[in-house]
Coordinates of C-alpha atoms and ligand atoms in Angstrom, one line a residue:
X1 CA 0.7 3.1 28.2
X2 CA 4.3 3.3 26.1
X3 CA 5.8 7.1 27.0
X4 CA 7.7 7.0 24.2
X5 CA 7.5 4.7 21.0
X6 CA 9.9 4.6 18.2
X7 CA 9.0 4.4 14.4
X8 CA 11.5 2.0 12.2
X9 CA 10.1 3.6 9.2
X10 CA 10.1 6.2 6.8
X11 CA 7.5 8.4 4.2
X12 CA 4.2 8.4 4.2
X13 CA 3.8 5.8 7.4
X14 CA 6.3 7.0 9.7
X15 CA 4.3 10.2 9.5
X16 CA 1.0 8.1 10.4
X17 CA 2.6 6.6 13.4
X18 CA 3.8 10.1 14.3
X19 CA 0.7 11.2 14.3
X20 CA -1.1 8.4 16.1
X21 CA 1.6 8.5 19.2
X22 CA 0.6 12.4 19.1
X23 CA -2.4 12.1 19.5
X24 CA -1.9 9.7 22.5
X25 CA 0.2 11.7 23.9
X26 CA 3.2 9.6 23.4
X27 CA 6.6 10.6 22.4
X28 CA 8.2 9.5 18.9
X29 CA 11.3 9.1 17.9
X30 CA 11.9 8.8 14.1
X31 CA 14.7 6.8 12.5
X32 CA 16.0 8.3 8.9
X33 CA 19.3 7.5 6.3
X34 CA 21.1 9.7 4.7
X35 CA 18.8 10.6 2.5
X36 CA 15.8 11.4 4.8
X37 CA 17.9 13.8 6.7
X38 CA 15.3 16.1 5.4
X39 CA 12.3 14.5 5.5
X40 CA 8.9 15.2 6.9
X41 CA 8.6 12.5 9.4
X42 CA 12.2 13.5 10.8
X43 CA 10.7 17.1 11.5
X44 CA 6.9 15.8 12.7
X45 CA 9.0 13.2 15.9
X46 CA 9.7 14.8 19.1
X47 CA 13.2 12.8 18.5
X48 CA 15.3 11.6 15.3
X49 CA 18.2 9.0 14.8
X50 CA 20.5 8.6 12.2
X51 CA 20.8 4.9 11.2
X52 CA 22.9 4.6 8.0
X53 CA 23.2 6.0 4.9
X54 CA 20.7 5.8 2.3
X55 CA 20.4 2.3 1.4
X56 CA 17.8 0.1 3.0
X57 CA 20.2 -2.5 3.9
X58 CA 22.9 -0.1 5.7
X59 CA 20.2 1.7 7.3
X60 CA 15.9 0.6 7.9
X61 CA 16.7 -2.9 7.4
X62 CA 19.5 -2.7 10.1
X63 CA 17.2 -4.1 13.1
X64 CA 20.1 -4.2 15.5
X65 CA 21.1 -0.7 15.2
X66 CA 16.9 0.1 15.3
X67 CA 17.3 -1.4 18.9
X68 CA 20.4 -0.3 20.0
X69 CA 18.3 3.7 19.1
X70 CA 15.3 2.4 21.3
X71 CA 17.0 1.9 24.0
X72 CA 19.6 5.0 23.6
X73 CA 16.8 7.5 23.8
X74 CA 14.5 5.2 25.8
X75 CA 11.7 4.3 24.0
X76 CA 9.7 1.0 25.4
X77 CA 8.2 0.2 22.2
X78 CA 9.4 -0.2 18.8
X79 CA 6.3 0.4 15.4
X80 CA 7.8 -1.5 12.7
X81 CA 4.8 0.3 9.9
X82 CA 4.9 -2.3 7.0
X83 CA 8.1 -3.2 4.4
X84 CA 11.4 -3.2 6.0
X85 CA 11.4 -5.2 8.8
X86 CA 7.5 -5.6 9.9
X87 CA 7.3 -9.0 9.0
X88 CA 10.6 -10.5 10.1
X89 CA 10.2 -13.0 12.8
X90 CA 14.1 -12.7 13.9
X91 CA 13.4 -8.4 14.3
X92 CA 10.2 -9.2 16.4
X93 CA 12.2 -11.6 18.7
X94 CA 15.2 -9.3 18.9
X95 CA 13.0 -6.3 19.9
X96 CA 11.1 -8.7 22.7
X97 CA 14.7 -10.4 23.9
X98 CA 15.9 -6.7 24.3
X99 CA 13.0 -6.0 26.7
X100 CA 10.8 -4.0 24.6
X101 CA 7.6 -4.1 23.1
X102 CA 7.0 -4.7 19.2
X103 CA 4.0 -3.2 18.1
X104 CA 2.7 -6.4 16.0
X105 CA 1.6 -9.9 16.0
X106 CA 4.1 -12.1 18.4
X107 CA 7.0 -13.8 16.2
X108 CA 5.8 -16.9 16.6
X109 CA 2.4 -15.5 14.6
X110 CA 4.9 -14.4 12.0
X111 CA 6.5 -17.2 11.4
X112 CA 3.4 -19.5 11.6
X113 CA 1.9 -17.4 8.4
X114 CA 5.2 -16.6 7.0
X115 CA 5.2 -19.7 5.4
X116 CA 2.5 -20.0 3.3
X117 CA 2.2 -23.9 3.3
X118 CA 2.0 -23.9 7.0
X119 CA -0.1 -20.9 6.6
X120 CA -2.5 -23.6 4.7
X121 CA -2.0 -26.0 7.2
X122 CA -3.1 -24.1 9.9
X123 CA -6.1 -22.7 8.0
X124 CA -6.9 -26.2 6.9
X125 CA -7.1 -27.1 10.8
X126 CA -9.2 -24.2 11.9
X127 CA -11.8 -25.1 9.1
X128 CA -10.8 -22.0 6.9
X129 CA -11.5 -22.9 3.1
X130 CA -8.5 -23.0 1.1
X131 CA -7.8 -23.6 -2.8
X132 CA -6.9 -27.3 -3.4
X133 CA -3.4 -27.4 -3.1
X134 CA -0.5 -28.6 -1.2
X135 CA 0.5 -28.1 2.3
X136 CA 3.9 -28.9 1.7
X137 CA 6.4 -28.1 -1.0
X138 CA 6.8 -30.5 -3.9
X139 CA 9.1 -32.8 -4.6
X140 CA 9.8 -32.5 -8.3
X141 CA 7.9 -32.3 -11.4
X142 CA 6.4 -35.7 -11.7
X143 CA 4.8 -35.2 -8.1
X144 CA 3.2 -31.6 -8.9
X145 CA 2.2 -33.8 -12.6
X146 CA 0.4 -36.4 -10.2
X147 CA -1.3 -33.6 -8.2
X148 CA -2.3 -31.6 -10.7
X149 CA -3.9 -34.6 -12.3
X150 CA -6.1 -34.2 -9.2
X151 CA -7.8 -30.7 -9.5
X152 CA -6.7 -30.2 -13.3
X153 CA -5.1 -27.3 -14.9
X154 CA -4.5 -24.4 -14.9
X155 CA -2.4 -24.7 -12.3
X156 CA -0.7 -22.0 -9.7
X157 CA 3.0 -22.9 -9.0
X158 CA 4.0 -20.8 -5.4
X159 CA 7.0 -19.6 -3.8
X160 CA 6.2 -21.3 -0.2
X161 CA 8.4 -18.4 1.5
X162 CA 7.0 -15.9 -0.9
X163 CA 3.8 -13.9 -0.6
X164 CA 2.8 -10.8 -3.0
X165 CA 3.1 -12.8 -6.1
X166 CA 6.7 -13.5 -6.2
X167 CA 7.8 -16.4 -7.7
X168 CA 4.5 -17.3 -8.6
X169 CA 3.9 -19.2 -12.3
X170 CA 0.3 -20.4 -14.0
X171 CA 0.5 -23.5 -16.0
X172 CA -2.1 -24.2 -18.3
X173 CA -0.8 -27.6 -20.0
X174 CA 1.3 -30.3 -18.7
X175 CA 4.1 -30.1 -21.1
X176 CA 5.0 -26.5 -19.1
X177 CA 5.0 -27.9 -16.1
X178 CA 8.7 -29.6 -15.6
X179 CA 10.1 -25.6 -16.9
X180 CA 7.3 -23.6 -15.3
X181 CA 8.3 -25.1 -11.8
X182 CA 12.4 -24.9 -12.4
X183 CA 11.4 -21.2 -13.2
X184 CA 9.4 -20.6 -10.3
X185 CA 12.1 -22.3 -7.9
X186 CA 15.0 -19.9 -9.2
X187 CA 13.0 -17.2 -8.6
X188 CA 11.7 -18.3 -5.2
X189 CA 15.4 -19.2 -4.0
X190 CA 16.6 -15.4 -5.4
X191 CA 13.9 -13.6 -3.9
X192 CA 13.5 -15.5 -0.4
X193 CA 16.8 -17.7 -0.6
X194 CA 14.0 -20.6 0.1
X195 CA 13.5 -22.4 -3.0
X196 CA 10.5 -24.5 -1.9
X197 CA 7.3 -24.2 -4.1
X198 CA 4.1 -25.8 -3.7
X199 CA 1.3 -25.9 -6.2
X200 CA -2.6 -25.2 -6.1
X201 CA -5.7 -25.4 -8.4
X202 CA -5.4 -21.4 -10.3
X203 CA -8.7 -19.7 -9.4
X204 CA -9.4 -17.7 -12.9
X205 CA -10.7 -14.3 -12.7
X206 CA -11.2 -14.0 -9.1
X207 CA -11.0 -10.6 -6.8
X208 CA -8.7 -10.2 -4.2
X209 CA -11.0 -9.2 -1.4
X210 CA -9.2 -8.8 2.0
X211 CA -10.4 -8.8 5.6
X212 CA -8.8 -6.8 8.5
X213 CA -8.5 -8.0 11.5
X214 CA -8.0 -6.7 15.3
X215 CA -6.8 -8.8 18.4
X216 CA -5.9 -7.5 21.8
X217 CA -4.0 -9.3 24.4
X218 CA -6.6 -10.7 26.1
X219 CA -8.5 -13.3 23.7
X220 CA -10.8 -10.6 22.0
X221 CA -10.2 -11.0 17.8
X222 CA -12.4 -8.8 15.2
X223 CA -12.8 -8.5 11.4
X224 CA -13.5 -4.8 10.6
X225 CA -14.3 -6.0 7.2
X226 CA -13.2 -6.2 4.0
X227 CA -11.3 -4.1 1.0
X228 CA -11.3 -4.9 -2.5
X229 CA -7.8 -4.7 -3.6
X230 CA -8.5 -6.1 -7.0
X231 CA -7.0 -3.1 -8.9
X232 CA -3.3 -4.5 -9.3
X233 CA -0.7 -3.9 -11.6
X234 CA 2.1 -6.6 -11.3
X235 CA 0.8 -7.2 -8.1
X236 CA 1.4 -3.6 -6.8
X237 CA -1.9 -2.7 -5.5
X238 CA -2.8 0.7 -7.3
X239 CA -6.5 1.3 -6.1
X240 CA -8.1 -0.1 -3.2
X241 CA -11.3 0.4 -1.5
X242 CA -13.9 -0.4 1.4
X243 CA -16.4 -1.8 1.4
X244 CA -16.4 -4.1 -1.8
X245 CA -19.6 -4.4 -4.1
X246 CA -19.4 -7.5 -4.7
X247 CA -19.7 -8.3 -0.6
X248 CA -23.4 -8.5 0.8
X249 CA -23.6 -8.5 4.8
X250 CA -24.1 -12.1 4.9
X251 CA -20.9 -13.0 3.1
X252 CA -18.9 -10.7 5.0
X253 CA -20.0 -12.2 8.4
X254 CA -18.8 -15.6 6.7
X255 CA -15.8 -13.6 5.6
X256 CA -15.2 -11.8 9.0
X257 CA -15.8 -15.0 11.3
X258 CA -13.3 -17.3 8.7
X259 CA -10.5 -14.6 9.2
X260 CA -10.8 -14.4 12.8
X261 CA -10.5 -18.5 12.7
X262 CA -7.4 -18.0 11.1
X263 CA -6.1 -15.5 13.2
X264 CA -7.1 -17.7 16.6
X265 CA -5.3 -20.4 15.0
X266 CA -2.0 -18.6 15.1
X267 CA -2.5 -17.2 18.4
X268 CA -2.4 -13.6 16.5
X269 CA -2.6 -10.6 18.7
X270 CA -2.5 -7.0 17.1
X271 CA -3.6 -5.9 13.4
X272 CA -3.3 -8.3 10.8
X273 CA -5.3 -9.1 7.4
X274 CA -6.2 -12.2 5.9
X275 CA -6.4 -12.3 2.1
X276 CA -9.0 -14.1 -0.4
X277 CA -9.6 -14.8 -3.3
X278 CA -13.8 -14.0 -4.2
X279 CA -14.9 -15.9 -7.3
X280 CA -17.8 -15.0 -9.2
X281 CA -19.9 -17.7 -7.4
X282 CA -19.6 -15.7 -4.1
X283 CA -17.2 -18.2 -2.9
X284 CA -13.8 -17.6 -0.9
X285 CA -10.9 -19.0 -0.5
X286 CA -7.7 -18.0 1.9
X287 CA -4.3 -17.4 0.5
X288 CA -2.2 -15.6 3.2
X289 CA -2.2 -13.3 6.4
X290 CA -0.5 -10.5 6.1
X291 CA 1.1 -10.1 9.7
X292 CA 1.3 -6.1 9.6
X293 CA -0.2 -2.7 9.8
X294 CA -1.2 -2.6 5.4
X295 CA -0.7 0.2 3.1
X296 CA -4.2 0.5 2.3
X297 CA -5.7 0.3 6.3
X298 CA -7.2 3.9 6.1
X299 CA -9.8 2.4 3.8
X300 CA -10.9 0.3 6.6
X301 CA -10.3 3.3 9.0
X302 CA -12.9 5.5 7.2
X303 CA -15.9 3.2 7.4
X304 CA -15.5 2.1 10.6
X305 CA -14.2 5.3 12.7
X306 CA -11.8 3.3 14.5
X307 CA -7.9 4.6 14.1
X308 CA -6.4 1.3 13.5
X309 CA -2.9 2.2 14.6
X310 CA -3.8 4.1 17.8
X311 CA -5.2 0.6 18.1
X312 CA -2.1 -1.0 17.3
X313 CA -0.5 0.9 20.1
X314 CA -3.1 0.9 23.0
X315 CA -3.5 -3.1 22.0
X316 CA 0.4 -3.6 21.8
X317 CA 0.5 -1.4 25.6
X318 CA -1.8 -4.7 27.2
X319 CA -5.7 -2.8 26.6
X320 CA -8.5 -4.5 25.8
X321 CA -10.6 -3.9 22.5
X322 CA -14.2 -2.0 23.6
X323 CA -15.9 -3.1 20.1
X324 CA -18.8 -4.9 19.3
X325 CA -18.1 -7.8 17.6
X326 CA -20.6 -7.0 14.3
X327 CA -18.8 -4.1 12.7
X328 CA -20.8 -3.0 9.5
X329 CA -18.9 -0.2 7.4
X330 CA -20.4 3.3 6.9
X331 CA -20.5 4.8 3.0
X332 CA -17.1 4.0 1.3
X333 CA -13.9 4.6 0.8
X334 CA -11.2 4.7 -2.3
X335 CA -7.5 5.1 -2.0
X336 CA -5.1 5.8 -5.1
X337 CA -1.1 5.0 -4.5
X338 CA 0.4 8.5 -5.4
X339 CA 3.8 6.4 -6.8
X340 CA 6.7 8.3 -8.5
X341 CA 6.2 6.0 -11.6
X342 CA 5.3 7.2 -15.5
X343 CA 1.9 5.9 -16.7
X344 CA 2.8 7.3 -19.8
X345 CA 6.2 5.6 -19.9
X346 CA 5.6 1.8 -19.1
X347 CA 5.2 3.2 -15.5
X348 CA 9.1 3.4 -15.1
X349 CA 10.2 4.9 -11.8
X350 CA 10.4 9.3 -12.1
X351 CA 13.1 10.9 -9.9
X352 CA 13.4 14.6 -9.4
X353 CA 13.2 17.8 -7.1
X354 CA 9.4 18.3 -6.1
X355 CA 9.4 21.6 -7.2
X356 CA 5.6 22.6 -6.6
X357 CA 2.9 19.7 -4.6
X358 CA -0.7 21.4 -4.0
X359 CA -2.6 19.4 -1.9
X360 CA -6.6 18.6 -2.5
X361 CA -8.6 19.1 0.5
X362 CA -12.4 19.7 1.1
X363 CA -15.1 17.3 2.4
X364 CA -14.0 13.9 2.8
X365 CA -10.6 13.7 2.0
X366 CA -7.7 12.3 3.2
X367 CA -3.7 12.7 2.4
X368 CA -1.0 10.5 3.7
X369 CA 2.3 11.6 2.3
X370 CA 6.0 11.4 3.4
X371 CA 6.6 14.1 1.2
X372 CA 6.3 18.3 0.7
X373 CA 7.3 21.0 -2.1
X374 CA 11.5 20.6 -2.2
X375 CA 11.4 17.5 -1.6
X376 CA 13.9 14.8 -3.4
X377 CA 12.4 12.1 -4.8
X378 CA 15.5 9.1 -5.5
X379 CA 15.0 5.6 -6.5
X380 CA 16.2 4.4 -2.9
X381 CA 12.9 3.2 -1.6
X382 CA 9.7 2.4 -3.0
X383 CA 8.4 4.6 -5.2
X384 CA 5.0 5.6 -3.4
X385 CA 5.3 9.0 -2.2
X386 CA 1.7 9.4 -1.1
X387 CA -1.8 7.9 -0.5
X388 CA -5.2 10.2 -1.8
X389 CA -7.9 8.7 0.2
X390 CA -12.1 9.7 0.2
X391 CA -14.8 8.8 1.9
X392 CA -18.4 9.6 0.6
X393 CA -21.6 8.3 1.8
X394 CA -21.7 6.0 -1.5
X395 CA -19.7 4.3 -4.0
X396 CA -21.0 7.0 -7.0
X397 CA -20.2 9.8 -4.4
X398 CA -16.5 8.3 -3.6
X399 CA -15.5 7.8 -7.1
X400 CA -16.9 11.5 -8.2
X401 CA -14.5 12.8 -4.9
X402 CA -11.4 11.1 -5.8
X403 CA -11.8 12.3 -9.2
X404 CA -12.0 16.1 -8.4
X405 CA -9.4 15.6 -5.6
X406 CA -7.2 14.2 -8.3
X407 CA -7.8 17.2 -10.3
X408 CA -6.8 19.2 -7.5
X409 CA -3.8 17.9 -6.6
X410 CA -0.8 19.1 -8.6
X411 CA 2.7 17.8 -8.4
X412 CA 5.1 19.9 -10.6
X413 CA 9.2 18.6 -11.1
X414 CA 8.3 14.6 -11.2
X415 CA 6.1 12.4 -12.6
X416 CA 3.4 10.8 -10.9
X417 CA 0.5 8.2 -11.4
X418 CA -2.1 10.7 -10.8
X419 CA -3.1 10.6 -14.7
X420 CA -3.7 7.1 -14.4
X421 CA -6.3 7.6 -11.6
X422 CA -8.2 9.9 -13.0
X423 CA -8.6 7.7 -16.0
X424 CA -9.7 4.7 -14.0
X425 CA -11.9 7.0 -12.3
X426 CA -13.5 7.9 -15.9
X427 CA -13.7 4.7 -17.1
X428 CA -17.5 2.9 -17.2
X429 CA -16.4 -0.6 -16.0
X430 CA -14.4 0.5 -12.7
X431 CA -17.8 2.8 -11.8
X432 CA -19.6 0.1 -12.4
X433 CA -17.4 -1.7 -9.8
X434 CA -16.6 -4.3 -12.8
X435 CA -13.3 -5.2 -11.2
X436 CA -11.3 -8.3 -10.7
X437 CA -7.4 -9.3 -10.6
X438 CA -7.1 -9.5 -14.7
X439 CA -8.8 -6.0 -15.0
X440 CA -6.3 -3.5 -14.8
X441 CA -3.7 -5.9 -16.6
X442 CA -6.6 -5.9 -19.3
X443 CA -7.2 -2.3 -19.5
X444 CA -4.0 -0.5 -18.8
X445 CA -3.3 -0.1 -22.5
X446 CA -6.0 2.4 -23.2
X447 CA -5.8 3.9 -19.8
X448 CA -2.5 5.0 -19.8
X449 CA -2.5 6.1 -24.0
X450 CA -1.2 10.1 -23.8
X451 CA -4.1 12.1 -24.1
X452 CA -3.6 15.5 -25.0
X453 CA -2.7 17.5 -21.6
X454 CA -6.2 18.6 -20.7
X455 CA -5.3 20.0 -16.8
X456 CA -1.9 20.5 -17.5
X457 CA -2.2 24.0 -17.8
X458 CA -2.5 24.8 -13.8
X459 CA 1.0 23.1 -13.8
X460 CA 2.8 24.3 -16.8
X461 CA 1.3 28.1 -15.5
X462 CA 3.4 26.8 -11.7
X463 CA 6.2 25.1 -13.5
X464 CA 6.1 28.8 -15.9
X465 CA 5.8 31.0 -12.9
X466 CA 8.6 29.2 -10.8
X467 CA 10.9 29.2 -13.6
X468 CA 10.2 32.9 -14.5
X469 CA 10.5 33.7 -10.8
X470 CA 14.0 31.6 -10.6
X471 CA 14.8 33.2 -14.1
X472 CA 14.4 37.0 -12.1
X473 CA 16.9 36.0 -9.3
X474 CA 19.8 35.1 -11.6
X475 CA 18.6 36.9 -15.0
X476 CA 21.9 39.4 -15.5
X477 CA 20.7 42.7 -16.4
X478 CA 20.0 43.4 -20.0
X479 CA 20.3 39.6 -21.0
X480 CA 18.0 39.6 -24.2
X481 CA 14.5 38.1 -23.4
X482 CA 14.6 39.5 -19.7
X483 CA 11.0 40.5 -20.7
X484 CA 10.4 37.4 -21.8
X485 CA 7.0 35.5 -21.1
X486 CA 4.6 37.1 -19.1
X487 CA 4.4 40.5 -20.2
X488 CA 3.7 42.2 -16.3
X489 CA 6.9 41.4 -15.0
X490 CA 5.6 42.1 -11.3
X491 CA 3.1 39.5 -11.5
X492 CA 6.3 37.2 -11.0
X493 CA 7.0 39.3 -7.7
X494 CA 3.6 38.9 -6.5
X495 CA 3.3 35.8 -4.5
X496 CA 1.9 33.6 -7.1
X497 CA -1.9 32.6 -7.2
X498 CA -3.7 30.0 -8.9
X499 CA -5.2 32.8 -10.9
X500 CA -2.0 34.4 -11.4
X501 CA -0.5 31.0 -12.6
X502 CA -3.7 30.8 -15.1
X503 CA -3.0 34.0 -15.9
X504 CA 0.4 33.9 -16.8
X505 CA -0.3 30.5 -18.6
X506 CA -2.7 31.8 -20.5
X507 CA -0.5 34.2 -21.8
X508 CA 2.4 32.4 -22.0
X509 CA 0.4 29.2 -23.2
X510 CA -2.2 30.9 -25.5
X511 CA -5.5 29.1 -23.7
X512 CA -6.3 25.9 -25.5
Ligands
MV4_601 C1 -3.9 -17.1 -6.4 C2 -4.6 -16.6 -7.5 C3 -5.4 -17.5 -8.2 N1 -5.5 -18.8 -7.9 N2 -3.9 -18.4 -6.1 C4 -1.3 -13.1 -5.7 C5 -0.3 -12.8 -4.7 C6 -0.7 -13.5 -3.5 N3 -1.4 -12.6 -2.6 C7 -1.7 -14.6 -3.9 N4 -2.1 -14.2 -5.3 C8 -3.0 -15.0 -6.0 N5 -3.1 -16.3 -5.7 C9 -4.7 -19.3 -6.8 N6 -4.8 -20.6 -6.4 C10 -4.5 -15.3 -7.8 C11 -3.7 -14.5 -7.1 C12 -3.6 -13.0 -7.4 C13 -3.1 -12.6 -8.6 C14 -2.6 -13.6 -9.5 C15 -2.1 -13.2 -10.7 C16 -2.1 -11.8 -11.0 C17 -2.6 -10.9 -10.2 C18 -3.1 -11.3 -9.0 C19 -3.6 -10.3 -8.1 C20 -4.2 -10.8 -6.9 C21 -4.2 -12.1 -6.5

């Protein structure tokens, strides 16, 4: 086993990893910018690096420097988490050719599902059901005409280095298509400086139901089953959750066993998902493989006990997997992307000082964050700050949790999308489980309409009480209003509780 491992990451998985090496009595060393001088994961490692200042590219995305730290403070394995540089086939090589151990797939896995047309090809050849497509990138318009002709439109047009929905285009009538595909090039060749596109039938209304998968070094491969992931906005998965309802046992044997075909086909070792797409005749295609550690894995961690990145590491240090090969999930899980975005406004990105966080807690739920009260939120990295994850011993149960550990959770100095969660929780189709890739883009108008502020008083009372309490330290004497607000002025002395803060808000506020 590794004695010390280092994390090229930052937020809300660093932290994870931190806490998984911890727990394995391993040491960590955490890499940070400029900006993250400060930042929880920095504190939580045993060790910290400076890499760069605060821009990815001068800093997480500089893999040679990430090396050059392992080997300064001695670590013998580098955990990549997902982003930056998890999936770049030239950083997994560069970590191996420097004599340590990269906590993923092996490069040659990467680059085998990097590309998505040989990602098809080598589904195709283990049997895996794909959408009738390509395998290789088209030519020009008049050959993606002659194919389409073959499974008729709509069509998909896709970025063959892309992935996540980039450079992606439906066409619904011929006459788009010579435009559509220019479109989708440009984009494709600006996002992944590959311009190569490739075409396949457009699967209407499907869900995006992924599978995890598991493989250790010595020819054992798992699917711990599936999540739903359906909940998207612009392709930024906002909600996801384990198991799915539209999955009976049956399918997700099919599902499990056609994901592990995959994987065996490129020789995959480590964690890894394999995405579908679910259409309403229970049928399932494969799009991609994923070759990382996900965002949403502690779905998949909750109904199945097993700490998928301990796994990561003990798998990645040469042990064997001790599972059964039928894993069936327990109750369910939900997790809601805590993201520094505006509902309200379009979603735009909020920057600020954190100035107050309050944590829910209780039965069954779970917090991964990368940030704390004071912390800085900047438009430097992705915007999600945090994960809110449940477990309950059903779906109803899950979905009544996440909605009261919403209402607990209060974030005061930035906006968040925590309004936006709680209205999906609320509304009658997502209980229903009523979900599928159109949904949210369907929906989102009414759920993210301003309602008047019905929790908002716990907050304004914090936001009240912090700015009366800064108000006290630099009120000059005398200034007029220095009795301003809340009437017992020592209340603001007292350290503040959540009665206090109702108190004073109620005052101050005049209870609605
Ligand atoms: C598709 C599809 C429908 N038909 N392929 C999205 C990104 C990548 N993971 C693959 N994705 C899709 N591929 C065919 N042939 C639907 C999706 C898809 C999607 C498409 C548009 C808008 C939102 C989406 C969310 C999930 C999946």
């Amino acid at each position: 086993m590794f004695t010390k491992v280092l994390v090229a990451n930052r937020g809300e998985i660093a932290l994870r990893i931190i806490r998984a090496c911890q727990e394995l009595g391993i040491k960590s060393v955490a890499v940070y910018s400029d900006a993250d001088a400060q930042a929880p994961h920095v504190r939580e490692a045993d060790e910290a690096v400076h890499i760069g200042p605060a821009a990815s590219s001068e800093s997480y995305l500089r893999g040679e420097r990430i090396v050059e730290a392992a080997k300064q403070v001695g670590a013998e394995a580098i955990h990549p988490g997902y982003g930056f540089l998890s999936e770049r086939e030239w950083f997994a090589r560069l970590v191996r050719d420097s004599g340590l151990v990269f906590i993923g797939p092996p490069a040659e896995a990467i680059a085998a599902m990097g590309s998505k047309t040989s990602a098809r090809q080598l589904a195709i050849k283990a049997g895996v059901p794909v959408v009738p497509g390509t395998t290789e990138p088209l030519r020009d318009a008049e050959e993606a005409a002659e194919i389409a002709k073959t499974f008729g439109y709509p069509i998909l047009l896709k970025a063959a280095a892309g992935g996540g929905g980039k450079g992606m285009r439906v066409v619904r009538e011929a006459k788009d298509l010579a435009a559509s595909l220019d479109a989708a090039k440009r984009e494709a060749k600006n996002a992944f400086g590959d311009d190569a596109v490739y075409v396949e039938k457009y699967i209407e209304g499907p869900r995006h139901v992924e599978i995890q998968i598991i493989a250790d070094q010595h020819g054992t491969v798992l699917s711990l089953g599936e999540r739903e992931c359906s909940v998207q906005r612009r392709h930024q998965k906002m909600i996801e959750e384990a198991p799915s309802v539209a999955v009976s046992p049956e399918l997700r044997r099919r599902m499990g066993e056609t994901a592990v075909a995959a994987a065996r086909a490129a020789g995959y070792v480590n964690a890894g998902t394999c995405e579908f797409l679910l259409d309403k005749n229970g049928d399932f295609y494969f799009l991609e493989m994923n070759t990382r550690l996900q965002v949403e894995h502690p779905v998949t961690e909750l109904v199945t006990g097993i700490d998928l990145v301990q796994w990561q590491i003990r798998v990645a240090a040469g042990e064997k997997l001790p599972f059964p090969d039928e894993i069936q999930p327990r109750g369910w899980a939900i997790e809601c992307r805590i993201t520094s975005e505006d509902p309200a406004n379009g979603f735009l990105p909020s920057t600020g000082r954190i100035e107050y966080l309050h944590l829910p807690a209780g039965p069954g739920v779970r917090w991964d964050g990368g940030v704390e009260s004071g912390s800085t939120v900047g438009l430097h990295y992705d915007p999600m700050l945090a994960k809110l994850i449940v477990w309950a011993a059903t779906r109803d149960q899950a979905v009544a949790r996440m909605h009261r550990a919403l209402k607990e959770l209060t974030i005061v100095g930035i906006e968040t999308s925590r309004e936006f969660h709680l209205r999906v929780m609320e509304d009658a189709e997502f209980q229903r489980g009523d979900i599928e890739i159109q949904w949210l883009e369907r929906r989102l108008p009414e759920l993210v309409t301003p309602k008047a502020p019905r929790d908002s008083v716990r907050a304004a009372a914090i936001a009240a009480a912090l700015l009366a309490d800064r108000d006290r330290h630099t009120r000059r004497p005398g200034a007029a209003g220095a009795n301003r607000g809340n009437g017992g002025a020592s209340r603001v002395d007292a350290p503040l509780s959540g009665a206090d803060a109702w108190v004073i808000a109620g005052r101050r506020e005049g209870l609605r």
